[in-house]
Amino acid sequence: MEPQGQYTGHVEPGGAAARRELDALTITKISVGPMDNNAYLLVCRHTGDALLIDAANDSERLADLLGHDDQRPRLRTIVTTHQHADHWQALGAVAGQTGCFTLAHPADAEALPVPPDRLVEHGDTIDVGESQLSVIHLRGHTPGSIALLYRDPNGHPHLFTGDSLFPGGVGKTTSPENFRSLIDDVQNRIFAELPDDTWFYPGHGDDSTLGEERPKLAEWRERGW
């Protein structure tokens, strides 16, 4: 649906959102809060049902993504990718305003300000209207960090990685054991399973593709971060 090169994955802190139109979904990316957190709004083009990945900050700006007219999308679900506080500052406000369901992995659920309505594990699916996301548990950045995968039937896969995978490396870890856990999960559950044209959307900063990052995996493992 989108003209080649229209969506780049770059958004400025406090700046305008970037929107990507797929056949079944639209993906809107916005940077919010003082730590340049990315929030992603996915909207089913057939039903108008919407899902938000990480209600990180700036609840009013997140609400503006939905719009204010009678035809605006209906936010059904908020998924929190992990327990770190910069990813849920607006969770209570947005969930309270919309009455939507909140989801997270059980290993990170207790740290969240809103108890999740549903706990999701590795391999579970989450509906976005007529489309589905698959949950990928990536252990290491936090115990319950998850990524969300959309397999576009008419295009390449789209992967929302939270703080577990960025252009240039995996997410921050606090011990060699956690690093090995994360790099193993990223290698085995993402790079070994998904093609190079998979576009991934991290919790901060610009997007990338698995093909762009794949040659660096051995370097990441060797350097230990």
mmCIF file of the C-alpha atoms, coordinates in Angstrom:
data_MODEL
# 
_entry.id   MODEL 
# 
loop_
_atom_site.group_PDB 
_atom_site.id 
_atom_site.type_symbol 
_atom_site.label_atom_id 
_atom_site.label_alt_id 
_atom_site.label_comp_id 
_atom_site.label_asym_id 
_atom_site.label_entity_id 
_atom_site.label_seq_id 
_atom_site.pdbx_PDB_ins_code 
_atom_site.Cartn_x 
_atom_site.Cartn_y 
_atom_site.Cartn_z 
_atom_site.occupancy 
_atom_site.B_iso_or_equiv 
_atom_site.pdbx_formal_charge 
_atom_site.auth_seq_id 
_atom_site.auth_comp_id 
_atom_site.auth_asym_id 
_atom_site.auth_atom_id 
_atom_site.pdbx_PDB_model_num 
ATOM 1   C CA . MET A 1 1   ? 0.000   0.000   0.000  1.00 0.00 ? 1   MET A CA 1 
ATOM 2   C CA . GLU A 1 2   ? 2.774   2.424   0.816  1.00 0.00 ? 2   GLU A CA 1 
ATOM 3   C CA . PRO A 1 3   ? 4.950   4.145   -1.796 1.00 0.00 ? 3   PRO A CA 1 
ATOM 4   C CA . GLN A 1 4   ? 8.511   2.881   -1.678 1.00 0.00 ? 4   GLN A CA 1 
ATOM 5   C CA . GLY A 1 5   ? 10.572  4.901   0.753  1.00 0.00 ? 5   GLY A CA 1 
ATOM 6   C CA . GLN A 1 6   ? 7.696   6.802   2.349  1.00 0.00 ? 6   GLN A CA 1 
ATOM 7   C CA . TYR A 1 7   ? 8.093   5.262   5.810  1.00 0.00 ? 7   TYR A CA 1 
ATOM 8   C CA . THR A 1 8   ? 11.656  5.313   7.142  1.00 0.00 ? 8   THR A CA 1 
ATOM 9   C CA . GLY A 1 9   ? 11.156  4.399   10.799 1.00 0.00 ? 9   GLY A CA 1 
ATOM 10  C CA . HIS A 1 10  ? 12.628  7.703   11.994 1.00 0.00 ? 10  HIS A CA 1 
ATOM 11  C CA . VAL A 1 11  ? 10.629  9.957   14.306 1.00 0.00 ? 11  VAL A CA 1 
ATOM 12  C CA . GLU A 1 12  ? 11.822  12.976  16.255 1.00 0.00 ? 12  GLU A CA 1 
ATOM 13  C CA . PRO A 1 13  ? 11.304  13.284  20.025 1.00 0.00 ? 13  PRO A CA 1 
ATOM 14  C CA . GLY A 1 14  ? 8.160   15.333  20.501 1.00 0.00 ? 14  GLY A CA 1 
ATOM 15  C CA . GLY A 1 15  ? 7.670   15.453  16.726 1.00 0.00 ? 15  GLY A CA 1 
ATOM 16  C CA . ALA A 1 16  ? 5.101   14.169  14.306 1.00 0.00 ? 16  ALA A CA 1 
ATOM 17  C CA . ALA A 1 17  ? 4.121   10.530  14.108 1.00 0.00 ? 17  ALA A CA 1 
ATOM 18  C CA . ALA A 1 18  ? 5.090   8.341   11.135 1.00 0.00 ? 18  ALA A CA 1 
ATOM 19  C CA . ARG A 1 19  ? 2.469   6.083   9.592  1.00 0.00 ? 19  ARG A CA 1 
ATOM 20  C CA . ARG A 1 20  ? 2.885   2.934   7.544  1.00 0.00 ? 20  ARG A CA 1 
ATOM 21  C CA . GLU A 1 21  ? -0.069  1.477   5.629  1.00 0.00 ? 21  GLU A CA 1 
ATOM 22  C CA . LEU A 1 22  ? -0.222  -2.271  5.036  1.00 0.00 ? 22  LEU A CA 1 
ATOM 23  C CA . ASP A 1 23  ? -3.070  -4.143  3.372  1.00 0.00 ? 23  ASP A CA 1 
ATOM 24  C CA . ALA A 1 24  ? -4.662  -5.224  6.659  1.00 0.00 ? 24  ALA A CA 1 
ATOM 25  C CA . LEU A 1 25  ? -3.076  -2.924  9.255  1.00 0.00 ? 25  LEU A CA 1 
ATOM 26  C CA . THR A 1 26  ? -1.772  0.584   9.686  1.00 0.00 ? 26  THR A CA 1 
ATOM 27  C CA . ILE A 1 27  ? 1.267   1.085   11.922 1.00 0.00 ? 27  ILE A CA 1 
ATOM 28  C CA . THR A 1 28  ? 1.803   4.498   13.513 1.00 0.00 ? 28  THR A CA 1 
ATOM 29  C CA . LYS A 1 29  ? 5.058   5.246   15.338 1.00 0.00 ? 29  LYS A CA 1 
ATOM 30  C CA . ILE A 1 30  ? 5.571   8.166   17.705 1.00 0.00 ? 30  ILE A CA 1 
ATOM 31  C CA . SER A 1 31  ? 8.330   9.201   20.099 1.00 0.00 ? 31  SER A CA 1 
ATOM 32  C CA . VAL A 1 32  ? 7.131   10.211  23.567 1.00 0.00 ? 32  VAL A CA 1 
ATOM 33  C CA . GLY A 1 33  ? 8.631   11.255  26.872 1.00 0.00 ? 33  GLY A CA 1 
ATOM 34  C CA . PRO A 1 34  ? 12.094  12.371  28.002 1.00 0.00 ? 34  PRO A CA 1 
ATOM 35  C CA . MET A 1 35  ? 13.763  9.058   27.081 1.00 0.00 ? 35  MET A CA 1 
ATOM 36  C CA . ASP A 1 36  ? 12.667  9.087   23.430 1.00 0.00 ? 36  ASP A CA 1 
ATOM 37  C CA . ASN A 1 37  ? 10.403  6.070   23.843 1.00 0.00 ? 37  ASN A CA 1 
ATOM 38  C CA . ASN A 1 38  ? 8.668   4.686   20.792 1.00 0.00 ? 38  ASN A CA 1 
ATOM 39  C CA . ALA A 1 39  ? 4.977   3.844   21.025 1.00 0.00 ? 39  ALA A CA 1 
ATOM 40  C CA . TYR A 1 40  ? 3.264   1.980   18.199 1.00 0.00 ? 40  TYR A CA 1 
ATOM 41  C CA . LEU A 1 41  ? -0.436  2.078   17.337 1.00 0.00 ? 41  LEU A CA 1 
ATOM 42  C CA . LEU A 1 42  ? -1.658  -0.774  15.140 1.00 0.00 ? 42  LEU A CA 1 
ATOM 43  C CA . VAL A 1 43  ? -5.112  -0.405  13.592 1.00 0.00 ? 43  VAL A CA 1 
ATOM 44  C CA . CYS A 1 44  ? -7.060  -3.080  11.718 1.00 0.00 ? 44  CYS A CA 1 
ATOM 45  C CA . ARG A 1 45  ? -8.217  -1.506  8.464  1.00 0.00 ? 45  ARG A CA 1 
ATOM 46  C CA . HIS A 1 46  ? -11.262 -3.788  8.283  1.00 0.00 ? 46  HIS A CA 1 
ATOM 47  C CA . THR A 1 47  ? -12.709 -3.394  11.781 1.00 0.00 ? 47  THR A CA 1 
ATOM 48  C CA . GLY A 1 48  ? -11.152 -0.191  13.175 1.00 0.00 ? 48  GLY A CA 1 
ATOM 49  C CA . ASP A 1 49  ? -9.937  -2.079  16.256 1.00 0.00 ? 49  ASP A CA 1 
ATOM 50  C CA . ALA A 1 50  ? -6.599  -0.836  17.554 1.00 0.00 ? 50  ALA A CA 1 
ATOM 51  C CA . LEU A 1 51  ? -3.713  -2.093  19.697 1.00 0.00 ? 51  LEU A CA 1 
ATOM 52  C CA . LEU A 1 52  ? -1.062  0.070   21.360 1.00 0.00 ? 52  LEU A CA 1 
ATOM 53  C CA . ILE A 1 53  ? 2.431   -1.241  22.050 1.00 0.00 ? 53  ILE A CA 1 
ATOM 54  C CA . ASP A 1 54  ? 3.912   0.513   25.120 1.00 0.00 ? 54  ASP A CA 1 
ATOM 55  C CA . ALA A 1 55  ? 1.877   3.385   26.537 1.00 0.00 ? 55  ALA A CA 1 
ATOM 56  C CA . ALA A 1 56  ? 5.214   4.907   27.412 1.00 0.00 ? 56  ALA A CA 1 
ATOM 57  C CA . ASN A 1 57  ? 4.402   8.569   28.142 1.00 0.00 ? 57  ASN A CA 1 
ATOM 58  C CA . ASP A 1 58  ? 2.400   11.618  26.983 1.00 0.00 ? 58  ASP A CA 1 
ATOM 59  C CA . SER A 1 59  ? -1.090  10.148  27.281 1.00 0.00 ? 59  SER A CA 1 
ATOM 60  C CA . GLU A 1 60  ? -2.625  13.104  25.448 1.00 0.00 ? 60  GLU A CA 1 
ATOM 61  C CA . ARG A 1 61  ? -0.392  12.627  22.420 1.00 0.00 ? 61  ARG A CA 1 
ATOM 62  C CA . LEU A 1 62  ? -1.155  8.912   22.402 1.00 0.00 ? 62  LEU A CA 1 
ATOM 63  C CA . ALA A 1 63  ? -4.881  9.683   22.528 1.00 0.00 ? 63  ALA A CA 1 
ATOM 64  C CA . ASP A 1 64  ? -4.428  12.081  19.621 1.00 0.00 ? 64  ASP A CA 1 
ATOM 65  C CA . LEU A 1 65  ? -3.180  9.144   17.517 1.00 0.00 ? 65  LEU A CA 1 
ATOM 66  C CA . LEU A 1 66  ? -6.690  7.708   17.752 1.00 0.00 ? 66  LEU A CA 1 
ATOM 67  C CA . GLY A 1 67  ? -8.311  10.976  16.724 1.00 0.00 ? 67  GLY A CA 1 
ATOM 68  C CA . HIS A 1 68  ? -11.529 12.492  18.007 1.00 0.00 ? 68  HIS A CA 1 
ATOM 69  C CA . ASP A 1 69  ? -14.229 11.949  15.389 1.00 0.00 ? 69  ASP A CA 1 
ATOM 70  C CA . ASP A 1 70  ? -16.917 9.281   15.312 1.00 0.00 ? 70  ASP A CA 1 
ATOM 71  C CA . GLN A 1 71  ? -14.897 7.152   12.885 1.00 0.00 ? 71  GLN A CA 1 
ATOM 72  C CA . ARG A 1 72  ? -11.787 6.997   15.037 1.00 0.00 ? 72  ARG A CA 1 
ATOM 73  C CA . PRO A 1 73  ? -10.224 3.602   15.822 1.00 0.00 ? 73  PRO A CA 1 
ATOM 74  C CA . ARG A 1 74  ? -11.341 1.798   18.977 1.00 0.00 ? 74  ARG A CA 1 
ATOM 75  C CA . LEU A 1 75  ? -8.414  1.018   21.256 1.00 0.00 ? 75  LEU A CA 1 
ATOM 76  C CA . ARG A 1 76  ? -9.012  -2.536  22.451 1.00 0.00 ? 76  ARG A CA 1 
ATOM 77  C CA . THR A 1 77  ? -5.599  -3.545  23.803 1.00 0.00 ? 77  THR A CA 1 
ATOM 78  C CA . ILE A 1 78  ? -2.371  -2.159  25.277 1.00 0.00 ? 78  ILE A CA 1 
ATOM 79  C CA . VAL A 1 79  ? 0.629   -4.483  25.324 1.00 0.00 ? 79  VAL A CA 1 
ATOM 80  C CA . THR A 1 80  ? 3.566   -3.570  27.577 1.00 0.00 ? 80  THR A CA 1 
ATOM 81  C CA . THR A 1 81  ? 6.777   -5.087  26.217 1.00 0.00 ? 81  THR A CA 1 
ATOM 82  C CA . HIS A 1 82  ? 8.561   -5.115  29.588 1.00 0.00 ? 82  HIS A CA 1 
ATOM 83  C CA . GLN A 1 83  ? 8.537   -3.771  33.109 1.00 0.00 ? 83  GLN A CA 1 
ATOM 84  C CA . HIS A 1 84  ? 10.889  -0.771  32.888 1.00 0.00 ? 84  HIS A CA 1 
ATOM 85  C CA . ALA A 1 85  ? 9.111   2.387   33.976 1.00 0.00 ? 85  ALA A CA 1 
ATOM 86  C CA . ASP A 1 86  ? 9.870   4.452   30.878 1.00 0.00 ? 86  ASP A CA 1 
ATOM 87  C CA . HIS A 1 87  ? 7.604   2.070   28.920 1.00 0.00 ? 87  HIS A CA 1 
ATOM 88  C CA . TRP A 1 88  ? 4.449   2.461   31.034 1.00 0.00 ? 88  TRP A CA 1 
ATOM 89  C CA . GLN A 1 89  ? 4.177   6.053   32.291 1.00 0.00 ? 89  GLN A CA 1 
ATOM 90  C CA . ALA A 1 90  ? 0.902   6.557   30.393 1.00 0.00 ? 90  ALA A CA 1 
ATOM 91  C CA . LEU A 1 91  ? -0.480  3.051   30.882 1.00 0.00 ? 91  LEU A CA 1 
ATOM 92  C CA . GLY A 1 92  ? -2.894  3.899   33.684 1.00 0.00 ? 92  GLY A CA 1 
ATOM 93  C CA . ALA A 1 93  ? -4.175  7.048   31.991 1.00 0.00 ? 93  ALA A CA 1 
ATOM 94  C CA . VAL A 1 94  ? -4.741  5.540   28.548 1.00 0.00 ? 94  VAL A CA 1 
ATOM 95  C CA . ALA A 1 95  ? -6.257  2.329   29.896 1.00 0.00 ? 95  ALA A CA 1 
ATOM 96  C CA . GLY A 1 96  ? -8.507  4.341   32.185 1.00 0.00 ? 96  GLY A CA 1 
ATOM 97  C CA . GLN A 1 97  ? -9.672  6.647   29.404 1.00 0.00 ? 97  GLN A CA 1 
ATOM 98  C CA . THR A 1 98  ? -10.425 3.892   26.922 1.00 0.00 ? 98  THR A CA 1 
ATOM 99  C CA . GLY A 1 99  ? -11.383 0.912   29.073 1.00 0.00 ? 99  GLY A CA 1 
ATOM 100 C CA . CYS A 1 100 ? -9.129  -1.294  26.953 1.00 0.00 ? 100 CYS A CA 1 
ATOM 101 C CA . PHE A 1 101 ? -7.509  -4.554  28.030 1.00 0.00 ? 101 PHE A CA 1 
ATOM 102 C CA . THR A 1 102 ? -3.880  -4.536  29.168 1.00 0.00 ? 102 THR A CA 1 
ATOM 103 C CA . LEU A 1 103 ? -1.450  -7.372  28.448 1.00 0.00 ? 103 LEU A CA 1 
ATOM 104 C CA . ALA A 1 104 ? 2.045   -8.313  29.623 1.00 0.00 ? 104 ALA A CA 1 
ATOM 105 C CA . HIS A 1 105 ? 4.215   -11.333 30.328 1.00 0.00 ? 105 HIS A CA 1 
ATOM 106 C CA . PRO A 1 106 ? 3.750   -12.774 33.837 1.00 0.00 ? 106 PRO A CA 1 
ATOM 107 C CA . ALA A 1 107 ? 7.436   -12.445 34.730 1.00 0.00 ? 107 ALA A CA 1 
ATOM 108 C CA . ASP A 1 108 ? 7.184   -8.641  34.447 1.00 0.00 ? 108 ASP A CA 1 
ATOM 109 C CA . ALA A 1 109 ? 3.547   -8.145  35.452 1.00 0.00 ? 109 ALA A CA 1 
ATOM 110 C CA . GLU A 1 110 ? 4.011   -7.336  39.146 1.00 0.00 ? 110 GLU A CA 1 
ATOM 111 C CA . ALA A 1 111 ? 6.141   -4.263  38.389 1.00 0.00 ? 111 ALA A CA 1 
ATOM 112 C CA . LEU A 1 112 ? 3.455   -2.609  36.259 1.00 0.00 ? 112 LEU A CA 1 
ATOM 113 C CA . PRO A 1 113 ? 1.199   0.141   37.686 1.00 0.00 ? 113 PRO A CA 1 
ATOM 114 C CA . VAL A 1 114 ? -1.898  -1.548  36.233 1.00 0.00 ? 114 VAL A CA 1 
ATOM 115 C CA . PRO A 1 115 ? -2.308  -5.310  36.814 1.00 0.00 ? 115 PRO A CA 1 
ATOM 116 C CA . PRO A 1 116 ? -2.595  -6.873  33.345 1.00 0.00 ? 116 PRO A CA 1 
ATOM 117 C CA . ASP A 1 117 ? -6.017  -8.111  32.315 1.00 0.00 ? 117 ASP A CA 1 
ATOM 118 C CA . ARG A 1 118 ? -4.321  -10.924 30.427 1.00 0.00 ? 118 ARG A CA 1 
ATOM 119 C CA . LEU A 1 119 ? -0.935  -12.580 30.813 1.00 0.00 ? 119 LEU A CA 1 
ATOM 120 C CA . VAL A 1 120 ? 0.745   -13.736 27.609 1.00 0.00 ? 120 VAL A CA 1 
ATOM 121 C CA . GLU A 1 121 ? 3.456   -16.355 27.161 1.00 0.00 ? 121 GLU A CA 1 
ATOM 122 C CA . HIS A 1 122 ? 5.821   -17.320 24.359 1.00 0.00 ? 122 HIS A CA 1 
ATOM 123 C CA . GLY A 1 123 ? 3.795   -18.567 21.383 1.00 0.00 ? 123 GLY A CA 1 
ATOM 124 C CA . ASP A 1 124 ? 0.515   -16.916 22.356 1.00 0.00 ? 124 ASP A CA 1 
ATOM 125 C CA . THR A 1 125 ? -1.395  -14.804 19.850 1.00 0.00 ? 125 THR A CA 1 
ATOM 126 C CA . ILE A 1 126 ? -3.018  -11.395 20.290 1.00 0.00 ? 126 ILE A CA 1 
ATOM 127 C CA . ASP A 1 127 ? -5.801  -10.152 18.050 1.00 0.00 ? 127 ASP A CA 1 
ATOM 128 C CA . VAL A 1 128 ? -5.749  -6.790  16.293 1.00 0.00 ? 128 VAL A CA 1 
ATOM 129 C CA . GLY A 1 129 ? -9.169  -6.857  14.682 1.00 0.00 ? 129 GLY A CA 1 
ATOM 130 C CA . GLU A 1 130 ? -8.921  -9.482  11.949 1.00 0.00 ? 130 GLU A CA 1 
ATOM 131 C CA . SER A 1 131 ? -5.111  -9.758  12.221 1.00 0.00 ? 131 SER A CA 1 
ATOM 132 C CA . GLN A 1 132 ? -2.944  -11.448 14.825 1.00 0.00 ? 132 GLN A CA 1 
ATOM 133 C CA . LEU A 1 133 ? 0.367   -10.848 16.567 1.00 0.00 ? 133 LEU A CA 1 
ATOM 134 C CA . SER A 1 134 ? 2.546   -13.678 17.891 1.00 0.00 ? 134 SER A CA 1 
ATOM 135 C CA . VAL A 1 135 ? 4.298   -13.304 21.247 1.00 0.00 ? 135 VAL A CA 1 
ATOM 136 C CA . ILE A 1 136 ? 8.039   -14.019 21.380 1.00 0.00 ? 136 ILE A CA 1 
ATOM 137 C CA . HIS A 1 137 ? 9.548   -14.192 24.887 1.00 0.00 ? 137 HIS A CA 1 
ATOM 138 C CA . LEU A 1 138 ? 13.109  -12.798 24.932 1.00 0.00 ? 138 LEU A CA 1 
ATOM 139 C CA . ARG A 1 139 ? 14.739  -13.390 28.310 1.00 0.00 ? 139 ARG A CA 1 
ATOM 140 C CA . GLY A 1 140 ? 17.566  -11.134 29.460 1.00 0.00 ? 140 GLY A CA 1 
ATOM 141 C CA . HIS A 1 141 ? 16.798  -7.407  29.282 1.00 0.00 ? 141 HIS A CA 1 
ATOM 142 C CA . THR A 1 142 ? 14.121  -8.184  31.850 1.00 0.00 ? 142 THR A CA 1 
ATOM 143 C CA . PRO A 1 143 ? 12.718  -11.596 32.839 1.00 0.00 ? 143 PRO A CA 1 
ATOM 144 C CA . GLY A 1 144 ? 9.455   -10.983 30.995 1.00 0.00 ? 144 GLY A CA 1 
ATOM 145 C CA . SER A 1 145 ? 10.479  -8.981  27.927 1.00 0.00 ? 145 SER A CA 1 
ATOM 146 C CA . ILE A 1 146 ? 8.455   -9.827  24.834 1.00 0.00 ? 146 ILE A CA 1 
ATOM 147 C CA . ALA A 1 147 ? 8.511   -9.043  21.139 1.00 0.00 ? 147 ALA A CA 1 
ATOM 148 C CA . LEU A 1 148 ? 5.412   -9.041  18.932 1.00 0.00 ? 148 LEU A CA 1 
ATOM 149 C CA . LEU A 1 149 ? 5.421   -10.442 15.401 1.00 0.00 ? 149 LEU A CA 1 
ATOM 150 C CA . TYR A 1 150 ? 2.989   -9.632  12.604 1.00 0.00 ? 150 TYR A CA 1 
ATOM 151 C CA . ARG A 1 151 ? 3.317   -11.885 9.583  1.00 0.00 ? 151 ARG A CA 1 
ATOM 152 C CA . ASP A 1 152 ? 1.862   -9.819  6.744  1.00 0.00 ? 152 ASP A CA 1 
ATOM 153 C CA . PRO A 1 153 ? 0.284   -12.288 4.288  1.00 0.00 ? 153 PRO A CA 1 
ATOM 154 C CA . ASN A 1 154 ? 0.940   -9.809  1.472  1.00 0.00 ? 154 ASN A CA 1 
ATOM 155 C CA . GLY A 1 155 ? 4.416   -8.619  2.452  1.00 0.00 ? 155 GLY A CA 1 
ATOM 156 C CA . HIS A 1 156 ? 7.374   -9.041  4.774  1.00 0.00 ? 156 HIS A CA 1 
ATOM 157 C CA . PRO A 1 157 ? 7.116   -9.694  8.547  1.00 0.00 ? 157 PRO A CA 1 
ATOM 158 C CA . HIS A 1 158 ? 6.944   -6.841  11.053 1.00 0.00 ? 158 HIS A CA 1 
ATOM 159 C CA . LEU A 1 159 ? 8.528   -7.327  14.487 1.00 0.00 ? 159 LEU A CA 1 
ATOM 160 C CA . PHE A 1 160 ? 8.144   -5.045  17.526 1.00 0.00 ? 160 PHE A CA 1 
ATOM 161 C CA . THR A 1 161 ? 11.124  -5.752  19.781 1.00 0.00 ? 161 THR A CA 1 
ATOM 162 C CA . GLY A 1 162 ? 10.774  -3.491  22.824 1.00 0.00 ? 162 GLY A CA 1 
ATOM 163 C CA . ASP A 1 163 ? 14.233  -3.022  24.346 1.00 0.00 ? 163 ASP A CA 1 
ATOM 164 C CA . SER A 1 164 ? 15.503  -6.508  23.438 1.00 0.00 ? 164 SER A CA 1 
ATOM 165 C CA . LEU A 1 165 ? 16.821  -5.746  19.936 1.00 0.00 ? 165 LEU A CA 1 
ATOM 166 C CA . PHE A 1 166 ? 18.049  -2.483  18.399 1.00 0.00 ? 166 PHE A CA 1 
ATOM 167 C CA . PRO A 1 167 ? 19.995  -1.546  15.299 1.00 0.00 ? 167 PRO A CA 1 
ATOM 168 C CA . GLY A 1 168 ? 23.546  -2.343  16.427 1.00 0.00 ? 168 GLY A CA 1 
ATOM 169 C CA . GLY A 1 169 ? 22.894  -4.761  19.245 1.00 0.00 ? 169 GLY A CA 1 
ATOM 170 C CA . VAL A 1 170 ? 20.678  -6.411  21.811 1.00 0.00 ? 170 VAL A CA 1 
ATOM 171 C CA . GLY A 1 171 ? 19.228  -4.534  24.758 1.00 0.00 ? 171 GLY A CA 1 
ATOM 172 C CA . LYS A 1 172 ? 21.122  -3.647  27.914 1.00 0.00 ? 172 LYS A CA 1 
ATOM 173 C CA . THR A 1 173 ? 21.722  -6.456  30.397 1.00 0.00 ? 173 THR A CA 1 
ATOM 174 C CA . THR A 1 174 ? 23.067  -6.414  33.944 1.00 0.00 ? 174 THR A CA 1 
ATOM 175 C CA . SER A 1 175 ? 25.127  -9.616  34.035 1.00 0.00 ? 175 SER A CA 1 
ATOM 176 C CA . PRO A 1 176 ? 27.005  -11.949 31.677 1.00 0.00 ? 176 PRO A CA 1 
ATOM 177 C CA . GLU A 1 177 ? 24.323  -14.580 32.318 1.00 0.00 ? 177 GLU A CA 1 
ATOM 178 C CA . ASN A 1 178 ? 21.531  -12.221 31.275 1.00 0.00 ? 178 ASN A CA 1 
ATOM 179 C CA . PHE A 1 179 ? 23.470  -11.190 28.186 1.00 0.00 ? 179 PHE A CA 1 
ATOM 180 C CA . ARG A 1 180 ? 23.957  -14.804 27.117 1.00 0.00 ? 180 ARG A CA 1 
ATOM 181 C CA . SER A 1 181 ? 20.269  -15.484 27.696 1.00 0.00 ? 181 SER A CA 1 
ATOM 182 C CA . LEU A 1 182 ? 19.231  -12.497 25.586 1.00 0.00 ? 182 LEU A CA 1 
ATOM 183 C CA . ILE A 1 183 ? 21.670  -13.040 22.716 1.00 0.00 ? 183 ILE A CA 1 
ATOM 184 C CA . ASP A 1 184 ? 20.680  -16.725 22.616 1.00 0.00 ? 184 ASP A CA 1 
ATOM 185 C CA . ASP A 1 185 ? 16.963  -15.914 22.496 1.00 0.00 ? 185 ASP A CA 1 
ATOM 186 C CA . VAL A 1 186 ? 17.442  -13.190 19.896 1.00 0.00 ? 186 VAL A CA 1 
ATOM 187 C CA . GLN A 1 187 ? 19.514  -15.530 17.740 1.00 0.00 ? 187 GLN A CA 1 
ATOM 188 C CA . ASN A 1 188 ? 17.321  -18.631 18.159 1.00 0.00 ? 188 ASN A CA 1 
ATOM 189 C CA . ARG A 1 189 ? 13.854  -17.123 18.359 1.00 0.00 ? 189 ARG A CA 1 
ATOM 190 C CA . ILE A 1 190 ? 14.263  -14.220 15.924 1.00 0.00 ? 190 ILE A CA 1 
ATOM 191 C CA . PHE A 1 191 ? 17.189  -14.513 13.517 1.00 0.00 ? 191 PHE A CA 1 
ATOM 192 C CA . ALA A 1 192 ? 16.921  -18.303 13.109 1.00 0.00 ? 192 ALA A CA 1 
ATOM 193 C CA . GLU A 1 193 ? 13.164  -18.131 12.516 1.00 0.00 ? 193 GLU A CA 1 
ATOM 194 C CA . LEU A 1 194 ? 12.584  -14.995 10.438 1.00 0.00 ? 194 LEU A CA 1 
ATOM 195 C CA . PRO A 1 195 ? 13.813  -13.819 7.023  1.00 0.00 ? 195 PRO A CA 1 
ATOM 196 C CA . ASP A 1 196 ? 16.158  -10.951 6.262  1.00 0.00 ? 196 ASP A CA 1 
ATOM 197 C CA . ASP A 1 197 ? 13.355  -8.702  5.019  1.00 0.00 ? 197 ASP A CA 1 
ATOM 198 C CA . THR A 1 198 ? 11.739  -8.701  8.476  1.00 0.00 ? 198 THR A CA 1 
ATOM 199 C CA . TRP A 1 199 ? 11.407  -5.066  9.504  1.00 0.00 ? 199 TRP A CA 1 
ATOM 200 C CA . PHE A 1 200 ? 11.809  -4.501  13.238 1.00 0.00 ? 200 PHE A CA 1 
ATOM 201 C CA . TYR A 1 201 ? 10.614  -1.647  15.403 1.00 0.00 ? 201 TYR A CA 1 
ATOM 202 C CA . PRO A 1 202 ? 12.514  -1.078  18.676 1.00 0.00 ? 202 PRO A CA 1 
ATOM 203 C CA . GLY A 1 203 ? 11.517  0.658   21.895 1.00 0.00 ? 203 GLY A CA 1 
ATOM 204 C CA . HIS A 1 204 ? 13.805  3.632   21.231 1.00 0.00 ? 204 HIS A CA 1 
ATOM 205 C CA . GLY A 1 205 ? 15.300  5.139   18.099 1.00 0.00 ? 205 GLY A CA 1 
ATOM 206 C CA . ASP A 1 206 ? 15.200  4.090   14.468 1.00 0.00 ? 206 ASP A CA 1 
ATOM 207 C CA . ASP A 1 207 ? 14.000  0.849   12.896 1.00 0.00 ? 207 ASP A CA 1 
ATOM 208 C CA . SER A 1 208 ? 16.083  -1.676  10.972 1.00 0.00 ? 208 SER A CA 1 
ATOM 209 C CA . THR A 1 209 ? 15.797  -5.044  9.223  1.00 0.00 ? 209 THR A CA 1 
ATOM 210 C CA . LEU A 1 210 ? 17.089  -8.426  10.294 1.00 0.00 ? 210 LEU A CA 1 
ATOM 211 C CA . GLY A 1 211 ? 19.118  -8.613  7.101  1.00 0.00 ? 211 GLY A CA 1 
ATOM 212 C CA . GLU A 1 212 ? 20.936  -5.413  8.014  1.00 0.00 ? 212 GLU A CA 1 
ATOM 213 C CA . GLU A 1 213 ? 21.812  -6.703  11.488 1.00 0.00 ? 213 GLU A CA 1 
ATOM 214 C CA . ARG A 1 214 ? 22.382  -10.421 10.852 1.00 0.00 ? 214 ARG A CA 1 
ATOM 215 C CA . PRO A 1 215 ? 26.078  -10.106 9.820  1.00 0.00 ? 215 PRO A CA 1 
ATOM 216 C CA . LYS A 1 216 ? 26.834  -8.464  13.185 1.00 0.00 ? 216 LYS A CA 1 
ATOM 217 C CA . LEU A 1 217 ? 25.528  -11.233 15.448 1.00 0.00 ? 217 LEU A CA 1 
ATOM 218 C CA . ALA A 1 218 ? 28.905  -12.869 16.027 1.00 0.00 ? 218 ALA A CA 1 
ATOM 219 C CA . GLU A 1 219 ? 30.439  -9.467  16.795 1.00 0.00 ? 219 GLU A CA 1 
ATOM 220 C CA . TRP A 1 220 ? 27.721  -8.732  19.361 1.00 0.00 ? 220 TRP A CA 1 
ATOM 221 C CA . ARG A 1 221 ? 28.273  -12.053 21.069 1.00 0.00 ? 221 ARG A CA 1 
ATOM 222 C CA . GLU A 1 222 ? 32.043  -11.587 21.110 1.00 0.00 ? 222 GLU A CA 1 
ATOM 223 C CA . ARG A 1 223 ? 31.917  -8.081  22.591 1.00 0.00 ? 223 ARG A CA 1 
ATOM 224 C CA . GLY A 1 224 ? 29.424  -9.158  25.265 1.00 0.00 ? 224 GLY A CA 1 
ATOM 225 C CA . TRP A 1 225 ? 26.885  -6.369  24.949 1.00 0.00 ? 225 TRP A CA 1 
# 
